[in-house]
Coordinates of C-alpha atoms in Angstrom, one line a residue:
Chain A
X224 CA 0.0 0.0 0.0
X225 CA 1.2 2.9 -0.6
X226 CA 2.2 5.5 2.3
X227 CA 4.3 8.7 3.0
X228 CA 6.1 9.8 5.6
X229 CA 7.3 13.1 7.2
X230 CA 10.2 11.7 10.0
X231 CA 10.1 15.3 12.0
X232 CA 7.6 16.7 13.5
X233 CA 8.9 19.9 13.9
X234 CA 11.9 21.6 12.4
X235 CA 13.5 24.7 13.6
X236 CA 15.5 27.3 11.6
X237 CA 16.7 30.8 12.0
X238 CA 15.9 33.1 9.5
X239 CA 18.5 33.7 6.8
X240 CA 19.5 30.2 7.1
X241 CA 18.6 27.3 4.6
X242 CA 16.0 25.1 5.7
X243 CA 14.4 21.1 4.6
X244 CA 11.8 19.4 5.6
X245 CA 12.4 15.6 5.0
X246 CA 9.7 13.3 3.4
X247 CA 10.0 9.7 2.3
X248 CA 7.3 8.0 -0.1
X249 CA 6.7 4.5 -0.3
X250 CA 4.5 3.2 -3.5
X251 CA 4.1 0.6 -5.9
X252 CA 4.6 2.1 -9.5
X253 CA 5.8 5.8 -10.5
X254 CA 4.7 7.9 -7.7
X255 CA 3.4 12.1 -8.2
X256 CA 4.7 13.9 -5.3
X257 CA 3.0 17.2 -3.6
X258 CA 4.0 19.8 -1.2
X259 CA 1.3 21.3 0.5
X260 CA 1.6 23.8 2.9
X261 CA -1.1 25.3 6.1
X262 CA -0.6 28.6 7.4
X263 CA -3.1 28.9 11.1
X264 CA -6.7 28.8 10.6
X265 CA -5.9 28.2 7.0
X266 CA -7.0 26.2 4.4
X267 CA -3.9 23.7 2.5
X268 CA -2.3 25.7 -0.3
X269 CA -0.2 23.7 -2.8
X270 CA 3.4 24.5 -3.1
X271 CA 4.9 22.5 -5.9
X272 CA 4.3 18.9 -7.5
X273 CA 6.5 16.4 -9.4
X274 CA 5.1 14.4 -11.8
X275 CA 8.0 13.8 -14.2
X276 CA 11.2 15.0 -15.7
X277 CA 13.8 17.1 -14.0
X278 CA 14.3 16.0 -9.9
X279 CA 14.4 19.4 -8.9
X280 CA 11.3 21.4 -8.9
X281 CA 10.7 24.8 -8.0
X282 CA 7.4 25.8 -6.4
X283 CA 5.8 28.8 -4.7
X284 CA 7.8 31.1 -2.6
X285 CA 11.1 30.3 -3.5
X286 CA 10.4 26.8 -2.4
X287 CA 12.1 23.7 -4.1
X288 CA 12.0 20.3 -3.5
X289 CA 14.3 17.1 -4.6
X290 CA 12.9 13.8 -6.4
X291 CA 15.3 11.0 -5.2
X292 CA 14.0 8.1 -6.3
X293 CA 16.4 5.5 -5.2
X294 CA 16.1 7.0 -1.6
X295 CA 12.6 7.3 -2.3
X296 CA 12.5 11.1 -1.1
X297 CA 11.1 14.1 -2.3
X298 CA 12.6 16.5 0.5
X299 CA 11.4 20.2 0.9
X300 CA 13.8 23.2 0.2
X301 CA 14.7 26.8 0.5
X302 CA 18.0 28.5 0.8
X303 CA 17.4 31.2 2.6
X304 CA 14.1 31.3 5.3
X305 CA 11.5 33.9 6.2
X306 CA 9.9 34.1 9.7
X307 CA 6.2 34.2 7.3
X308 CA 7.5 30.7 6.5
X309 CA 6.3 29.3 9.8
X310 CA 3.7 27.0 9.3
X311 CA 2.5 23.2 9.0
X312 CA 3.6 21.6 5.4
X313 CA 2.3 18.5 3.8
X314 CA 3.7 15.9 1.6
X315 CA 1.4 14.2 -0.1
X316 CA 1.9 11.1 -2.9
X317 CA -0.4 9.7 -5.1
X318 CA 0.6 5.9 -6.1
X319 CA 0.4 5.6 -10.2
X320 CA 0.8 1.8 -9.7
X321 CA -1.7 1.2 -7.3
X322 CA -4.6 -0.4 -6.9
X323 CA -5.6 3.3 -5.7
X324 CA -4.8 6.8 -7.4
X325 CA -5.9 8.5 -4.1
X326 CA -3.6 11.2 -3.0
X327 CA -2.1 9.9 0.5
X328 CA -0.5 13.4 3.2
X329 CA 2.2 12.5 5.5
X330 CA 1.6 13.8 8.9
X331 CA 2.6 17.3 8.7
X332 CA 6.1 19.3 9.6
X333 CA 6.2 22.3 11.4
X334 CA 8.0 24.6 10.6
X335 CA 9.3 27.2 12.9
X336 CA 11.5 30.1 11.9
X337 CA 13.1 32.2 14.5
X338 CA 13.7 35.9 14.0
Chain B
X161 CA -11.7 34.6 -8.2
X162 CA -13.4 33.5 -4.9
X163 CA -11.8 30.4 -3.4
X164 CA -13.6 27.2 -1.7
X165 CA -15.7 28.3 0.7
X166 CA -16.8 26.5 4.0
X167 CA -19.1 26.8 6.7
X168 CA -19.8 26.7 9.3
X169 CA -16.2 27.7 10.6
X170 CA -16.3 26.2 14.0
X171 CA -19.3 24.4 15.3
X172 CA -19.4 23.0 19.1
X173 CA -22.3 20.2 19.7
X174 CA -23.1 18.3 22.5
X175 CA -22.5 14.1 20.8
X176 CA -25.6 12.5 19.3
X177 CA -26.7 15.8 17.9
X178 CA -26.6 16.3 14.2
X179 CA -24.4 18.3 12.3
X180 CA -23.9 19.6 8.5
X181 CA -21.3 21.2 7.3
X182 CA -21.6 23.1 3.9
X183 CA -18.9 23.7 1.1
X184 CA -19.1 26.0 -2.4
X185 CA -16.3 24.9 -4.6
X186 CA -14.4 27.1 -7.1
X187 CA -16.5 28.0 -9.9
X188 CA -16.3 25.7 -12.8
X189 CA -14.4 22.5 -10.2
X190 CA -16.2 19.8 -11.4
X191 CA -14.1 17.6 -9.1
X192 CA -15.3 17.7 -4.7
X193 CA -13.5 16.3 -2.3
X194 CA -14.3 16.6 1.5
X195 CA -11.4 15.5 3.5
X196 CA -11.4 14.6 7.3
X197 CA -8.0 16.0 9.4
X198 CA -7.4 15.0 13.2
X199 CA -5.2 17.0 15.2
X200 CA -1.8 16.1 14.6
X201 CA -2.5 14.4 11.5
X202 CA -2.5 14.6 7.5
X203 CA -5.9 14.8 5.6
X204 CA -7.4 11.8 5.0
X205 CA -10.1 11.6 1.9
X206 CA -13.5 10.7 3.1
X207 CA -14.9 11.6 -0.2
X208 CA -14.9 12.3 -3.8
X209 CA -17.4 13.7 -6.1
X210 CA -17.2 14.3 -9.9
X211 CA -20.2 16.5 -10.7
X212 CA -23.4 15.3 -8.8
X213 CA -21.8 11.4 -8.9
X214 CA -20.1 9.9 -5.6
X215 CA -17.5 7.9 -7.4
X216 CA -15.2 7.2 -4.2
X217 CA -17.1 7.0 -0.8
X218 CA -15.0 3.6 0.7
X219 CA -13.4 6.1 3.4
X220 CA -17.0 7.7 4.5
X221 CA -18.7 5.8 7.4
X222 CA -21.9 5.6 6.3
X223 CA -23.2 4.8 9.1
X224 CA -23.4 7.9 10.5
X225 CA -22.0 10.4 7.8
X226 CA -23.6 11.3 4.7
X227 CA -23.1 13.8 1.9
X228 CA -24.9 14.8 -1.3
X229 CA -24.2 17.4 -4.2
X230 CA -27.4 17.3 -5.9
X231 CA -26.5 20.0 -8.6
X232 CA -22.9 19.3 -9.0
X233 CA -22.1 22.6 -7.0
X234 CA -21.9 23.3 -3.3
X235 CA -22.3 20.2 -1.1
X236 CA -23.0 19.3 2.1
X237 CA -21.7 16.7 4.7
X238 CA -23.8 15.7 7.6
X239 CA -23.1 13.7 10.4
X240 CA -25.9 12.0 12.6
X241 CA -25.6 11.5 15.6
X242 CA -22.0 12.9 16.3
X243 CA -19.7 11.1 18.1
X244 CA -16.4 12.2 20.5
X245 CA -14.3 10.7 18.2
X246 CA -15.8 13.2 15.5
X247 CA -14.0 16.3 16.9
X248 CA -11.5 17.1 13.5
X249 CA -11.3 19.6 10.7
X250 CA -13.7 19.0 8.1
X251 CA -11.6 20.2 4.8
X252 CA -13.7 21.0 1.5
X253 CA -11.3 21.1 -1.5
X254 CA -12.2 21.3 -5.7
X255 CA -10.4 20.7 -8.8
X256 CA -11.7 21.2 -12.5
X257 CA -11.4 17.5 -12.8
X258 CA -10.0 14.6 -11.1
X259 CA -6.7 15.1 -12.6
X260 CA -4.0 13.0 -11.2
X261 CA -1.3 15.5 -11.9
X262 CA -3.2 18.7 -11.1
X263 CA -3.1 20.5 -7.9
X264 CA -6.6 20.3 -5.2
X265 CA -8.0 23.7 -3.8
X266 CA -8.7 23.9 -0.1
X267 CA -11.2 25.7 1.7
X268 CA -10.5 27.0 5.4
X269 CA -12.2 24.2 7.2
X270 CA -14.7 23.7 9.5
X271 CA -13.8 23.0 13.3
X272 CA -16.0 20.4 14.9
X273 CA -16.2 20.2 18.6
X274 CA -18.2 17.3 20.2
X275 CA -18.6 17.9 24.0

């Protein structure tokens, strides 16, 4: 079956410095990856997607994120963070080869940036 | 363009009452989705909805829960009688179709408490 997991639940970072958030997919065929991410009392907002080609995608916000697919990871990215980062983000995998296309979220990250 | 929109935003009930929730996609989303998200946890679909047609209810307990779009617009979930257990986020999300590589549209949520 396929899953996804997000290994922290909470990552700290100061601002300025680069940041990831980890996720690790596991499916049975070609999997299409999703970052999603929750700001309080907010509704999910997509960030970026990989469905195929180049591993490194660049999303919303000067977000990017890394398709490894012999580590099975599609970690989350930015070089340099922004306090307005702070919030909850979402990986979320939809198995191509499964019995299922349903779109499967990890747990959640939160993000924390300090000033 | 006006996003998904959901209401109630918070609700408090005392358990066996009833409860509805109410969601108005994106104009022109054929695709509904209401998704179910416990504290500390990832979205999990309860169900799917391609114009008026249920065509992925296995995660709703029908037992208790229903849902209809009668028009293939807005939609409505209800749950009778509510439970403890029921205390989540009820998400509402649209897409213009069920596309597998496409990105889903969130609505704020609707915050169930059952006392």
């Amino acid at each position: 079956a396929q899953s996804v997991a997000q290994p922290e639940d909470q990552v700290n970072v100061a601002e300025g410095n680069p940041l990831t958030v980890k996720c690790t997919y596991s499916v049975s065929g070609n999997p299409y990856l999703f970052w999603y991410v929750q700001y309080p009392n907010r509704g999910l907002q997509f960030l970026l997607k990989y469905i195929t080609g180049d591993n490194l995608v660049k999303g919303s916000y000067g977000f990017e994120a890394e398709f490894n697919k012999s580590q099975t990871s599609f970690h989350l990215k930015k070089p340099s963070a922004l306090v307005s980062d702070s919030a909850l983000y979402f990986c979320a995998v939809r198995d191509m080869g499964g019995a299922t296309n349903k779109l499967i979220f990890g747990t959640g990250t939160l993000l924390a940036v300090q000033p | 363009e006006a996003g998904v929109v959901q209401s109630p935003r918070y609700k408090i009930i005392e358990k066996k009452q009833p409860v509805a929730f109410w969601c108005n996609p994106i104009s022109g989303h054929n695709t509904l989705y209401w998704y179910l998200q416990n504290l500390g946890q990832g979205p999990e679909l309860l169900i799917r909805y391609e114009n008026e047609e249920a065509v992925d209810d296995s995660q709703l307990p029908k037992d208790r829960f229903s849902a209809e779009r009668l028009k293939g617009v807005d939609s409505t979930l209800k749950i009778q009688p509510a439970e403890l257990g029921d205390s989540a986020v009820y998400l509402c999300a649209s897409s213009p179709r069920d596309t597998l590589t496409g990105e889903l549209f969130f609505g704020e949520g609707s915050r169930l408490t059952v006392l």
